[in-house]
Short mmCIF file of C-alpha atoms in Angstrom, two decimals:
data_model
loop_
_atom_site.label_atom_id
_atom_site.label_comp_id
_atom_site.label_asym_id
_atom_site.label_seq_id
_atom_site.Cartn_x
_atom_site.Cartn_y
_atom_site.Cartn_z
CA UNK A 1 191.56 138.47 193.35
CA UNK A 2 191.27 142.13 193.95
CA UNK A 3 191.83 143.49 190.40
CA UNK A 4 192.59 142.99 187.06
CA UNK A 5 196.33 141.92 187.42
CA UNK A 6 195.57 139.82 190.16
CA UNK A 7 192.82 137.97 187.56
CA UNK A 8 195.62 137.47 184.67
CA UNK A 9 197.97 136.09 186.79
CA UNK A 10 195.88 133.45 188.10
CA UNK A 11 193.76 132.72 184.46
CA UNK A 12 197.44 132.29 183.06
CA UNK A 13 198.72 130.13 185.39
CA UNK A 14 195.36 128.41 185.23
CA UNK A 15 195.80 127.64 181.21
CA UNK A 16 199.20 126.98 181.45
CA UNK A 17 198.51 124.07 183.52
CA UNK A 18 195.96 122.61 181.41
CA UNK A 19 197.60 122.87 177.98
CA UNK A 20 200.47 120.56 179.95
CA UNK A 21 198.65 118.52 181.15
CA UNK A 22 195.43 118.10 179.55
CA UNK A 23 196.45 119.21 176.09
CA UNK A 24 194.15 117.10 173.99
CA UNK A 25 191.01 118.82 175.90
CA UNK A 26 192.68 122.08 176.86
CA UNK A 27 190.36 124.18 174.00
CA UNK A 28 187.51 123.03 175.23
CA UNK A 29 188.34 123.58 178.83
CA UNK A 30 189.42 126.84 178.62
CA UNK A 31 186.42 128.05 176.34
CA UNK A 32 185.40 131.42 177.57
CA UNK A 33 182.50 131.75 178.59
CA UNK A 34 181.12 128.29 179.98
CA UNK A 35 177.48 129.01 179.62
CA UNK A 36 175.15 125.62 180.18
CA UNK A 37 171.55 126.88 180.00
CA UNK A 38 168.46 124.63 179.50
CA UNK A 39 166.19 126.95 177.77
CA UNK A 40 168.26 126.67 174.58
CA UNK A 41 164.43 125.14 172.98
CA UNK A 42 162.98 128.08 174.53
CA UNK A 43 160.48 128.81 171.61
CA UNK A 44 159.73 124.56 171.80
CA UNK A 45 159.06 124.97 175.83
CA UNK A 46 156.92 127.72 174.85
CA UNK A 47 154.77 125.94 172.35
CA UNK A 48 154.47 122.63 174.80
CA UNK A 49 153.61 125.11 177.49
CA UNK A 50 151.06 126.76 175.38
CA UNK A 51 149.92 123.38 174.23
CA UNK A 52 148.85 121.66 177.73
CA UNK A 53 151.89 120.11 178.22
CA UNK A 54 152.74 119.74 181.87
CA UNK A 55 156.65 118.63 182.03
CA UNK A 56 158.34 119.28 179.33
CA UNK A 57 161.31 117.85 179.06
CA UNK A 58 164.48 120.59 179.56
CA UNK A 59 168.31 119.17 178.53
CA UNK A 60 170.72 121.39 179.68
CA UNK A 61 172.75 122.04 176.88
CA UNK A 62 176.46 124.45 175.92
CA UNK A 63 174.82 127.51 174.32
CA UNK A 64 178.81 128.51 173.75
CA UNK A 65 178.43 132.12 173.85
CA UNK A 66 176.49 135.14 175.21
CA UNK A 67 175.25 135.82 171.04
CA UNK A 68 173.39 133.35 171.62
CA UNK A 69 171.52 133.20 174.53
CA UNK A 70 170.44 137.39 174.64
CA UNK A 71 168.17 137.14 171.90
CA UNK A 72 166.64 134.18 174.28
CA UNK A 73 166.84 136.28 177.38
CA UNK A 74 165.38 139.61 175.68
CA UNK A 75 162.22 137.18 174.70
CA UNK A 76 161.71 136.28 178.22
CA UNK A 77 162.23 139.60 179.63
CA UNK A 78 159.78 141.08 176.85
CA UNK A 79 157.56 138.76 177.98
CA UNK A 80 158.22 138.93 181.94
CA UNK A 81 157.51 143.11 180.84
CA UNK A 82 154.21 142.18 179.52
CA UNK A 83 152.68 139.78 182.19
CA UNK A 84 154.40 141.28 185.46
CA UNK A 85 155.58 144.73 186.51
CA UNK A 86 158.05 145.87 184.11
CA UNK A 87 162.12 145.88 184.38
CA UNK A 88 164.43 148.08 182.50
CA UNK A 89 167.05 145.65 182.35
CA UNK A 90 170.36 146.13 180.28
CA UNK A 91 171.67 142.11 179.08
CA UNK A 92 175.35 142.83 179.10
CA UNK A 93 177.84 140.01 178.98
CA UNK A 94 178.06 139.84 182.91
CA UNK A 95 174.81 140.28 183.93
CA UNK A 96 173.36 137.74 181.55
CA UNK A 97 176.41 135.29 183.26
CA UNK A 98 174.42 136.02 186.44
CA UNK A 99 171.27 135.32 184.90
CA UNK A 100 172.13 132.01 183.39
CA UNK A 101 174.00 130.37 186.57
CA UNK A 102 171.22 131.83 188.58
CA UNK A 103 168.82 130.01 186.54
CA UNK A 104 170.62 126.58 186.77
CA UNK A 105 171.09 127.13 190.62
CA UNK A 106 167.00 127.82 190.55
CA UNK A 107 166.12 124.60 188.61
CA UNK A 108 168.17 122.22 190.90
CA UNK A 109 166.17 120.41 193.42
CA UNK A 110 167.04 122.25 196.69
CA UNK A 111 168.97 124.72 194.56
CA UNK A 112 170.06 128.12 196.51
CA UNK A 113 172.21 130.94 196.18
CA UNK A 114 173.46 134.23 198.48
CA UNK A 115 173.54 136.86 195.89
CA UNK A 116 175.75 139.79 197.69
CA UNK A 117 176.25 142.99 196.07
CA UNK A 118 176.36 146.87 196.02
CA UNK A 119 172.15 148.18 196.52
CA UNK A 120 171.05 148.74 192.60
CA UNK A 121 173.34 146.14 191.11
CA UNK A 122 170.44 144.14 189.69
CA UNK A 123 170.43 141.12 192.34
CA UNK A 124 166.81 141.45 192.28
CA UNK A 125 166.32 141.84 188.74
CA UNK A 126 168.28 139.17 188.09
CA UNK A 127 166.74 136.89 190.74
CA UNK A 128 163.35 137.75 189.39
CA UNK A 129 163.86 137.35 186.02
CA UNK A 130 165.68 133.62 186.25
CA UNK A 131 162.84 132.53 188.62
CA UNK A 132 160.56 133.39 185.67
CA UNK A 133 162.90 131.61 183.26
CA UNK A 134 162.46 128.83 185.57
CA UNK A 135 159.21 128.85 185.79
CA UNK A 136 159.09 129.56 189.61
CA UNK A 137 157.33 131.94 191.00
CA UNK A 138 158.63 135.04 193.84
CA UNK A 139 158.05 134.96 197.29
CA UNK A 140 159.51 138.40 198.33
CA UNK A 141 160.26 139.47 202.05
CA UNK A 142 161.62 142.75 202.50
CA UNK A 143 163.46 144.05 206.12
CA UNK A 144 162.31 146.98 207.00
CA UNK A 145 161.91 148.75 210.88
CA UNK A 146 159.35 146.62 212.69
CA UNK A 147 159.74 143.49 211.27
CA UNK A 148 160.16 140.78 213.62
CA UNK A 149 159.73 137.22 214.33
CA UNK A 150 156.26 136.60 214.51
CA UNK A 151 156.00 138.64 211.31
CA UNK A 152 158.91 136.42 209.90
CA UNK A 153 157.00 133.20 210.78
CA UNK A 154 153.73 134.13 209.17
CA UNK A 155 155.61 135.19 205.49
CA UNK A 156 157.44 131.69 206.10
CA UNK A 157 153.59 129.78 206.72
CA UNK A 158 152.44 131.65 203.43
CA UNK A 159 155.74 130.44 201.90
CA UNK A 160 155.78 126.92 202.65
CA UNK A 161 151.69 127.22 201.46
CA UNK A 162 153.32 128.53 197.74
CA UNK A 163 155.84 125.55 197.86
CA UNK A 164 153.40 122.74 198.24
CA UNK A 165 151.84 124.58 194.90
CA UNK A 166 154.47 125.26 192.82
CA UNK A 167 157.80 126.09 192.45
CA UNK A 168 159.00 129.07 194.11
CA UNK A 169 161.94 131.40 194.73
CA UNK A 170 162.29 132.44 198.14
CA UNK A 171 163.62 136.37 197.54
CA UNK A 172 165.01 137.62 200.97
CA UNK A 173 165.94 141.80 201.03
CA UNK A 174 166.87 144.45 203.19
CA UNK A 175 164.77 147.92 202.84
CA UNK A 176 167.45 149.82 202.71
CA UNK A 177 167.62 152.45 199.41
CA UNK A 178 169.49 151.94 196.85
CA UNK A 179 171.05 154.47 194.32
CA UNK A 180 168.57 154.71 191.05
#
């Protein structure tokens, strides 16, 4: 789907076909957005975090819209500002749609994703602030002239050295610059 038109077309055909034939359901299907996020308890994580407790239990729950889970998000990134180097981040509708599938994708076992965008788009950002959502930590590589593969080996030894630890997001970049 290459633009706008292209989107309608296929979104109306797409409802169309489940009011006929899922009718009783078809509300709930087509709510827009589907957000399923399980820091919903976020200040209750918090507080068992802060308390000792080791595994708190996380249900991934429908947080319905995108009112509801900024406030959550702007905590956390306050927060992520205050213990690590700071991001200027703007939560808009899409990126914090990013954010929250991201975050799921990062708290499945053997979770992974192949973010692909335009340099300055936030991939990083976005990456970096769900792995701290997660509670994972970010093992970064960056591409730049004169890497190579025994360099690549030795950042993958000091990775798999973070894994047996904790949790950790495995952040892969090219060096090239990207528009500010």
């Amino acid at each position: 789907m290459s633009g706008d038109e292209d989107k309608a077309f296929v979104t109306g055909k797409v409802e169309e076909t489940i009011k006929a034939q899922f009718s009783d359901v078809a509300e709930t299907a087509l709510a827009d957005p589907i957000l399923f996020a399980d820091f919903a308890q976020y200040h209750k994580i918090e507080e068992e975090r802060n308390a000792g407790t080791v595994d708190t239990l996380r249900l991934y729950e429908d947080v319905k819209d995108f009112g509801f889970v900024k406030p959550i998000l702007e905590e956390v990134l306050e927060k992520y500002n205050f213990e690590k180097k700071a991001m200027n981040l703007v939560l808009f509708d899409d990126c914090l749609g990013h954010l929250v599938r991201v975050h799921r994708l990062m708290r499945l076992k053997r979770g992974n994703a192949l973010l692909v965008g335009v340099g300055g788009s936030g991939k990083q950002s976005i990456t970096r602030l769900a792995a701290y959502t997660a509670e994972c930590d970010v093992f970064s590589i960056t591409l730049t002239r004169g890497y190579n593969e025994q360099l690549f080996k030795e950042d993958l030894k000091q990775l798999y050295g973070l894994l047996a630890v904790k949790p950790t997001a495995f952040l892969f970049t090219d060096g090239a610059p990207h528009a500010s």
